[in-house]
Coordinates of C-alpha atoms in Angstrom, one line a residue:
M21 CA -20.4 -7.3 2.2
K22 CA -18.2 -4.4 1.9
I23 CA -14.3 -4.9 3.6
V24 CA -11.6 -2.1 3.4
V25 CA -8.3 -3.2 3.4
I26 CA -5.7 -0.6 4.4
G27 CA -2.5 -1.1 2.8
G28 CA -4.4 -3.1 0.1
T29 CA -1.8 -2.8 -2.6
G30 CA 1.2 -4.0 -0.3
L31 CA 2.4 -7.7 -0.4
I32 CA 0.0 -9.2 2.1
G33 CA -2.8 -6.7 1.2
S34 CA -2.8 -7.4 -2.4
K35 CA -3.1 -11.1 -2.1
T36 CA -5.7 -10.4 0.5
V37 CA -8.0 -8.1 -1.4
E38 CA -7.5 -10.9 -4.4
R39 CA -8.8 -13.7 -2.3
L40 CA -11.8 -11.9 -0.8
R41 CA -13.0 -10.4 -4.5
K42 CA -13.0 -14.3 -6.0
K43 CA -15.7 -14.9 -3.1
G44 CA -17.9 -12.0 -4.2
H45 CA -17.3 -9.5 -1.7
E46 CA -16.8 -5.7 -2.2
V47 CA -13.3 -4.9 -1.0
L48 CA -12.0 -1.7 -1.2
A49 CA -8.0 -1.8 -1.4
A50 CA -7.2 1.6 0.4
S51 CA -3.8 3.1 0.3
P52 CA -2.6 6.9 -0.2
N53 CA -2.2 6.1 -3.8
S54 CA -6.0 5.8 -3.7
G55 CA -6.8 8.7 -1.8
V56 CA -7.0 7.2 1.6
D57 CA -4.6 8.3 4.1
T58 CA -4.7 7.2 7.7
I59 CA -2.1 9.7 9.0
T60 CA -4.1 12.9 7.5
G61 CA -7.3 11.0 8.0
K62 CA -7.9 12.2 4.1
G63 CA -10.6 9.8 2.3
L64 CA -11.0 7.8 5.3
A65 CA -14.6 8.6 6.4
E66 CA -15.6 7.9 2.8
A67 CA -13.9 4.9 2.2
L68 CA -15.2 3.1 5.7
A69 CA -18.9 4.5 4.6
G70 CA -20.8 1.1 4.7
A71 CA -18.0 -1.3 5.6
Q72 CA -18.5 -4.2 8.0
V73 CA -14.8 -5.3 8.2
V74 CA -11.4 -3.3 8.2
L75 CA -8.1 -4.8 7.6
D76 CA -5.3 -3.0 8.8
L77 CA -2.5 -4.5 6.9
A78 CA -0.4 -0.6 6.5
N79 CA 3.3 -0.5 7.6
S80 CA 5.3 2.4 8.5
P81 CA 7.6 4.0 5.6
S82 CA 10.2 4.7 8.4
F83 CA 11.6 1.9 11.2
E84 CA 13.1 4.8 13.2
D85 CA 11.7 4.6 16.8
K86 CA 10.4 7.8 16.9
A87 CA 8.6 7.8 13.5
V88 CA 7.3 4.3 13.5
L89 CA 5.8 5.0 17.0
E90 CA 4.2 8.0 15.6
F91 CA 2.9 6.4 12.4
F92 CA 1.0 3.6 14.4
Q93 CA -0.4 5.8 16.9
T94 CA -1.7 8.3 14.7
S95 CA -2.9 6.1 11.8
G96 CA -4.3 3.4 14.5
R97 CA -6.6 6.5 16.4
N98 CA -7.5 7.8 12.9
L99 CA -8.6 4.5 11.4
L100 CA -10.3 3.3 14.6
K101 CA -12.2 6.7 15.1
A102 CA -13.4 6.7 11.4
G103 CA -14.6 3.0 11.8
A104 CA -16.8 3.7 14.8
A105 CA -18.1 6.4 13.2
A106 CA -19.1 4.2 10.1
G107 CA -20.1 1.3 12.4
V108 CA -17.4 -1.5 11.4
K109 CA -18.0 -4.5 13.0
H110 CA -14.8 -5.9 13.0
H111 CA -11.3 -4.4 12.9
I112 CA -8.6 -6.4 12.2
A113 CA -5.0 -5.8 12.5
L114 CA -1.6 -7.8 11.1
S115 CA 1.1 -7.8 14.0
I116 CA 4.1 -9.7 14.9
V117 CA 4.5 -12.8 16.6
G118 CA 7.0 -12.4 19.6
M119 CA 6.6 -8.5 19.8
E120 CA 5.7 -8.6 23.8
R121 CA 9.3 -10.3 24.1
L122 CA 11.0 -7.9 22.2
Q123 CA 10.2 -4.6 23.7
G124 CA 13.6 -3.6 23.6
S125 CA 13.0 -2.5 20.0
G126 CA 11.4 0.6 19.0
Y127 CA 9.6 -1.1 16.4
M128 CA 7.8 -3.7 18.6
R129 CA 6.8 -0.8 21.2
A130 CA 5.1 0.8 18.3
K131 CA 3.1 -2.2 17.4
M132 CA 2.3 -2.8 20.8
A133 CA 0.9 0.7 21.1
Q134 CA -1.5 -0.2 17.9
Q135 CA -2.3 -3.3 19.9
E136 CA -3.4 -1.4 22.8
L137 CA -5.4 1.0 21.1
I138 CA -7.4 -1.7 19.2
K139 CA -8.1 -3.5 22.2
S140 CA -9.7 -0.5 24.0
S141 CA -11.4 1.0 21.1
G142 CA -14.8 -0.8 21.5
I143 CA -15.0 -2.1 18.5
P144 CA -14.9 -6.3 18.0
Y145 CA -11.4 -7.2 16.8
T146 CA -8.9 -9.7 15.7
I147 CA -5.4 -9.3 15.9
V148 CA -3.2 -11.8 13.6
H149 CA 0.5 -12.2 15.0
S150 CA 2.7 -13.3 12.4
T151 CA 6.2 -14.7 11.9
Q152 CA 8.6 -12.9 9.3
F153 CA 7.4 -13.9 5.8
H154 CA 9.5 -16.0 3.3
E155 CA 10.0 -12.8 1.1
F156 CA 11.5 -10.5 4.0
M157 CA 14.6 -13.4 4.5
A158 CA 16.7 -11.1 2.0
G159 CA 16.1 -8.2 3.7
I160 CA 17.0 -9.7 7.2
A161 CA 20.2 -10.4 5.8
Q162 CA 20.8 -7.2 3.9
S163 CA 20.7 -5.5 7.4
G164 CA 22.8 -7.7 9.0
T165 CA 25.5 -7.0 6.1
V166 CA 28.8 -5.4 6.5
G167 CA 31.1 -6.0 3.1
Q168 CA 30.7 -9.7 1.9
T169 CA 30.0 -10.9 5.2
V170 CA 26.4 -11.3 7.3
H171 CA 26.2 -10.9 10.9
L172 CA 23.3 -12.8 11.8
S173 CA 21.5 -14.1 15.2
P174 CA 21.6 -17.7 15.2
A175 CA 17.9 -18.1 16.9
Y176 CA 15.3 -19.9 15.6
V177 CA 12.7 -18.4 13.2
Q178 CA 9.5 -20.0 11.8
P179 CA 8.9 -18.0 8.4
I180 CA 5.5 -18.0 6.8
A181 CA 4.8 -17.6 2.9
S182 CA 2.8 -14.3 2.3
D183 CA 0.3 -16.5 0.3
D184 CA -0.2 -18.7 3.5
V185 CA -0.5 -15.1 5.6
A186 CA -3.3 -13.7 2.9
D187 CA -5.2 -17.1 3.1
V188 CA -5.5 -16.6 7.0
M189 CA -6.2 -12.9 6.5
A190 CA -8.9 -13.4 4.5
E191 CA -10.4 -16.2 6.5
V192 CA -10.4 -14.1 9.3
A193 CA -12.2 -11.3 7.6
L194 CA -15.3 -13.4 6.9
G195 CA -15.3 -14.8 10.2
K196 CA -16.5 -13.6 13.9
P197 CA -14.3 -11.3 15.9
V198 CA -12.2 -13.1 18.6
N199 CA -11.5 -9.8 20.6
G200 CA -7.9 -11.3 21.2
T201 CA -5.0 -12.6 19.3
I202 CA -4.3 -15.6 16.8
E203 CA -1.1 -16.8 15.9
I204 CA 0.2 -17.8 12.7
G205 CA 3.5 -19.2 11.7
G206 CA 5.4 -21.2 8.8
P207 CA 5.6 -24.8 9.1
E208 CA 9.4 -25.1 10.1
K209 CA 11.7 -24.0 12.8
V210 CA 15.0 -23.4 11.6
R211 CA 18.0 -20.8 12.7
L212 CA 18.3 -17.6 11.1
T213 CA 21.6 -18.2 9.9
E214 CA 20.9 -21.8 8.3
I215 CA 17.7 -20.2 6.5
V216 CA 19.9 -17.1 5.2
M217 CA 22.6 -19.7 4.1
R218 CA 20.0 -21.6 2.2
L219 CA 18.5 -18.5 0.4
F220 CA 22.2 -17.5 -0.5
K221 CA 23.1 -21.0 -1.9
A222 CA 19.9 -21.1 -3.8
T223 CA 20.7 -17.3 -5.4
N224 CA 24.3 -17.8 -6.0
D225 CA 25.0 -15.0 -3.3
P226 CA 29.0 -15.4 -2.4
R227 CA 28.2 -13.7 1.2
Q228 CA 29.5 -15.5 4.2
V229 CA 27.2 -16.0 7.0
V230 CA 28.3 -15.5 10.8
A231 CA 26.4 -16.6 13.6
D232 CA 26.7 -13.9 16.2
P233 CA 24.3 -14.4 19.6
H234 CA 24.8 -10.4 19.8
A235 CA 23.5 -9.4 16.5
R236 CA 20.6 -7.3 16.5
Y237 CA 17.1 -7.8 15.1
F238 CA 15.3 -4.3 14.8
G239 CA 17.6 -3.3 17.7
V240 CA 17.4 -6.4 19.9
E241 CA 19.1 -9.5 20.7
L242 CA 17.2 -12.6 19.9
E243 CA 16.7 -15.8 22.0
D244 CA 15.6 -19.2 20.6
N245 CA 11.8 -18.5 21.3
S246 CA 11.9 -14.8 20.8
L247 CA 10.2 -15.4 16.6
V248 CA 8.8 -18.8 16.9
T249 CA 5.3 -19.6 17.8
G250 CA 3.5 -21.0 20.7
A251 CA 1.8 -24.7 20.7
K252 CA -1.9 -23.0 19.6
A253 CA -0.5 -21.4 16.4
R254 CA -1.9 -22.0 13.4
L255 CA 0.8 -23.2 10.6
G256 CA 0.9 -22.5 7.0
Q257 CA 1.5 -25.1 4.3
I258 CA 4.6 -23.6 2.2
R259 CA 8.1 -24.6 3.5
F260 CA 11.2 -22.1 2.7
D261 CA 12.9 -24.3 0.3
D262 CA 9.7 -24.7 -1.8
W263 CA 9.2 -21.1 -1.9
L264 CA 12.7 -20.5 -3.0
S265 CA 12.2 -23.0 -5.8
R266 CA 9.3 -21.1 -7.5
Q267 CA 11.0 -17.6 -7.3
P268 CA 12.2 -16.4 -10.7
P269 CA 16.1 -16.6 -11.5
Q270 CA 18.2 -14.1 -9.9
K271 CA 20.4 -11.7 -12.6
K272 CA 24.1 -12.3 -11.9
S273 CA 25.8 -9.3 -11.0
A274 CA 28.7 -8.2 -13.5

């Protein structure tokens, strides 16, 4: 089976491509660097020719409200149009747990717009809503940093390892479309402030974490249920501390 992975060289994309190739499928890791651009449409028709499945794992290079909306709308329309013309049988996209609860965020509104395009396309689809990745916790901490202090919401998060996400994406690619959404998340729910403190302890980071209920996440304040899965979610196996223990040692700053 031919499977096209848009964003196939990124964190989740590269791991998903590897898993599908090991199962013997023809997998095209598509990205602008490989000559496939979902914004301009360049190379899309050629890439999707003969493909049965498309996974959209691309992300916007800018998180600014207008730019991110334009990215997901333009990319989504071009990809779905090319997919329909190529006779794609299953369109899959990776999205975010809780996005419908966080529509005050421009990024979450853009992901909602992408999802609505997929639902109305007429192509059989599966949308995977994932919680934040373990790998993104450092970036989230950085976004709340002022000097040596990090202001973060104490709301619960449920981070998942990228390896667990890739396992699910590969499985979904080989399964039947559900014409709906599925949720995936990590094996533990923990306050965002606590998980960043764990990260800092493991990496000898001297910054101080301050719990601030008004600290914003992608432009919105969080509640305890904003970023955690529902009862029917599929949970990953890799806990944050176990993932941390496998990371290479951090270089100490001079």
